[in-house]
Coordinates of N, CA and C in Angstrom, one line a residue:
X1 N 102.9 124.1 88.3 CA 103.7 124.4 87.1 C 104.3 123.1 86.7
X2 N 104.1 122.9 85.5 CA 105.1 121.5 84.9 C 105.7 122.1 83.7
X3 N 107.0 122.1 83.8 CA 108.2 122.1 82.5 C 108.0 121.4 81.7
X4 N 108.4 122.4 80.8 CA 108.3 121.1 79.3 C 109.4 122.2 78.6
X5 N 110.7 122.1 79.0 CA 111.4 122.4 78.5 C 112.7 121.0 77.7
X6 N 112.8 121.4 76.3 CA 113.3 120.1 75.8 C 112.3 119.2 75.6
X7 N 110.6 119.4 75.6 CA 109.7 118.3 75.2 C 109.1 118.8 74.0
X8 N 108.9 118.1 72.8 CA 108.6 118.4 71.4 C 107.2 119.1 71.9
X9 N 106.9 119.5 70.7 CA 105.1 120.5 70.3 C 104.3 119.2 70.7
X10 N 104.8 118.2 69.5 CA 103.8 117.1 69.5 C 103.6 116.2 71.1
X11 N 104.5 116.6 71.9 CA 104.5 115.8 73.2 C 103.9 116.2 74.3
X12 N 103.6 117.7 74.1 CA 103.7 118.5 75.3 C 102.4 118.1 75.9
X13 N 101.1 117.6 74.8 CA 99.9 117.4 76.3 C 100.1 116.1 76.7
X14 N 101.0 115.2 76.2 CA 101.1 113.9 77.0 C 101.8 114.6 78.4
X15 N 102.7 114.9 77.9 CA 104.0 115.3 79.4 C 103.1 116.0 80.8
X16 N 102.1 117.2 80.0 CA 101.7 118.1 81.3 C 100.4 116.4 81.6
X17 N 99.4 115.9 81.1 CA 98.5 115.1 81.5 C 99.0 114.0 82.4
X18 N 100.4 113.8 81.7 CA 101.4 112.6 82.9 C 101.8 113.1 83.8
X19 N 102.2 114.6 84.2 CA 102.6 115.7 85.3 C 101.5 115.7 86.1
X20 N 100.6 115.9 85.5 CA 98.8 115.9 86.9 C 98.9 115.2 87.1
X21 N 99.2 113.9 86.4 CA 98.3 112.4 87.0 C 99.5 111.9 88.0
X22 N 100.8 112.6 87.6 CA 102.0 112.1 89.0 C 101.6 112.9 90.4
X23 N 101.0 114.2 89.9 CA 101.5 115.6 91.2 C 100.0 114.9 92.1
X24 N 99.1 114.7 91.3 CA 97.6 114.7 92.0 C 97.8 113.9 93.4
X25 N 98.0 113.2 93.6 CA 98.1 112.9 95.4 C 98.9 113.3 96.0
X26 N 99.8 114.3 95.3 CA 100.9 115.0 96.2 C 100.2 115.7 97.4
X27 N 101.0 115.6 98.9 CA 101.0 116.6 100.1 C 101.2 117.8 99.7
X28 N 100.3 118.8 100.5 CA 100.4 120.3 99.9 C 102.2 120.7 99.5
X29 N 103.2 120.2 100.8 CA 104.4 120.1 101.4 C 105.3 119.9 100.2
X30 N 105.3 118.9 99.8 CA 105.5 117.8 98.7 C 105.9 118.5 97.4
X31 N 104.2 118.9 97.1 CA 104.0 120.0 96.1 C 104.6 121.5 95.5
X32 N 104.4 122.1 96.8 CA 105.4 123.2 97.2 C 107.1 123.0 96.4
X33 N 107.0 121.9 97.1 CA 108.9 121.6 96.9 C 108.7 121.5 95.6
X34 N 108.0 120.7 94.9 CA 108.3 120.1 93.5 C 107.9 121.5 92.5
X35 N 107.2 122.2 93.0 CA 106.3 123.8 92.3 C 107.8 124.5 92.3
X36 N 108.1 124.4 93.1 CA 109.6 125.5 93.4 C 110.4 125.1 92.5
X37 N 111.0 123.3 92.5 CA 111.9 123.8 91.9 C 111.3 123.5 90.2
X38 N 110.2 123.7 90.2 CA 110.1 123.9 88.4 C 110.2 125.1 88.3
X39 N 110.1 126.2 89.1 CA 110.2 127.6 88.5 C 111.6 127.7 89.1
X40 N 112.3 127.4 89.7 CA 113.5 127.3 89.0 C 114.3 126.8 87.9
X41 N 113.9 125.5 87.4 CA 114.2 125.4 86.2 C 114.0 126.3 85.0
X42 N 112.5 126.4 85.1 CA 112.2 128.1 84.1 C 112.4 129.0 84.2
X43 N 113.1 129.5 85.6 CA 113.9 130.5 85.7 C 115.6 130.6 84.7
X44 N 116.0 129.5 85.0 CA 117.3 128.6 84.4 C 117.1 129.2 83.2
X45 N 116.3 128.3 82.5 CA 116.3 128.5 81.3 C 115.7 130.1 80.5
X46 N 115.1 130.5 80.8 CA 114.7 131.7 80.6 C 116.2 132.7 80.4
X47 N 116.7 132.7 81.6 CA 118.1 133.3 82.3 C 119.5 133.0 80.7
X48 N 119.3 131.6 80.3 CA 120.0 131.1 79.8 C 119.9 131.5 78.3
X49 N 118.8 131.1 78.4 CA 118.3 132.1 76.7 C 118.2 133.3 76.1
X50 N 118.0 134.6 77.2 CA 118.5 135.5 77.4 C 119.8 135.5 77.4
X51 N 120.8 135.7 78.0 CA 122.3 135.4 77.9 C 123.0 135.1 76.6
X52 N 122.3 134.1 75.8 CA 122.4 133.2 74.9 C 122.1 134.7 73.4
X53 N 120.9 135.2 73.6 CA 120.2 135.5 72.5 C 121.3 137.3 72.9
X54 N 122.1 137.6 73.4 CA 122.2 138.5 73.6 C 122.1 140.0 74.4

C-alpha cells in the first residue's frame, strides 16, 4: 500500500513509482511495519472525512 493522500491527480504515478522503487529491497519485517502504518494513515483519513462530511 502507498498513500497518496494530499498528492495531486497529476503526481500520483510519480509518488506510487517512487514508493516501489523505495519499498523494493525492503525486509519482509521492514515492510510489514511500513504496510501497517499506511493503512493506518488511510484509516485516519477515511475516519476523518467521514466525521467531516457528516
Amino acid at each position: 500500500m502507498i498513500s497518496l493522500d494530499g498528492v495531486r491527480p497529476d503526481e500520483r504515478l510519480d509518488q506510487v513509482l517512487a514508493g516501489i522503487r523505495s519499498r523494493l529491497g525492503n525486509e519482509p519485517e521492514e515492510e510489514r511495519v511500513i504496510a501497517a502504518e499506511e493503512l493506518r494513515r488511510l484509516a485516519r483519513a477515511r475516519l476523518a472525512f467521514r466525521l467531516a462530511s457528516g
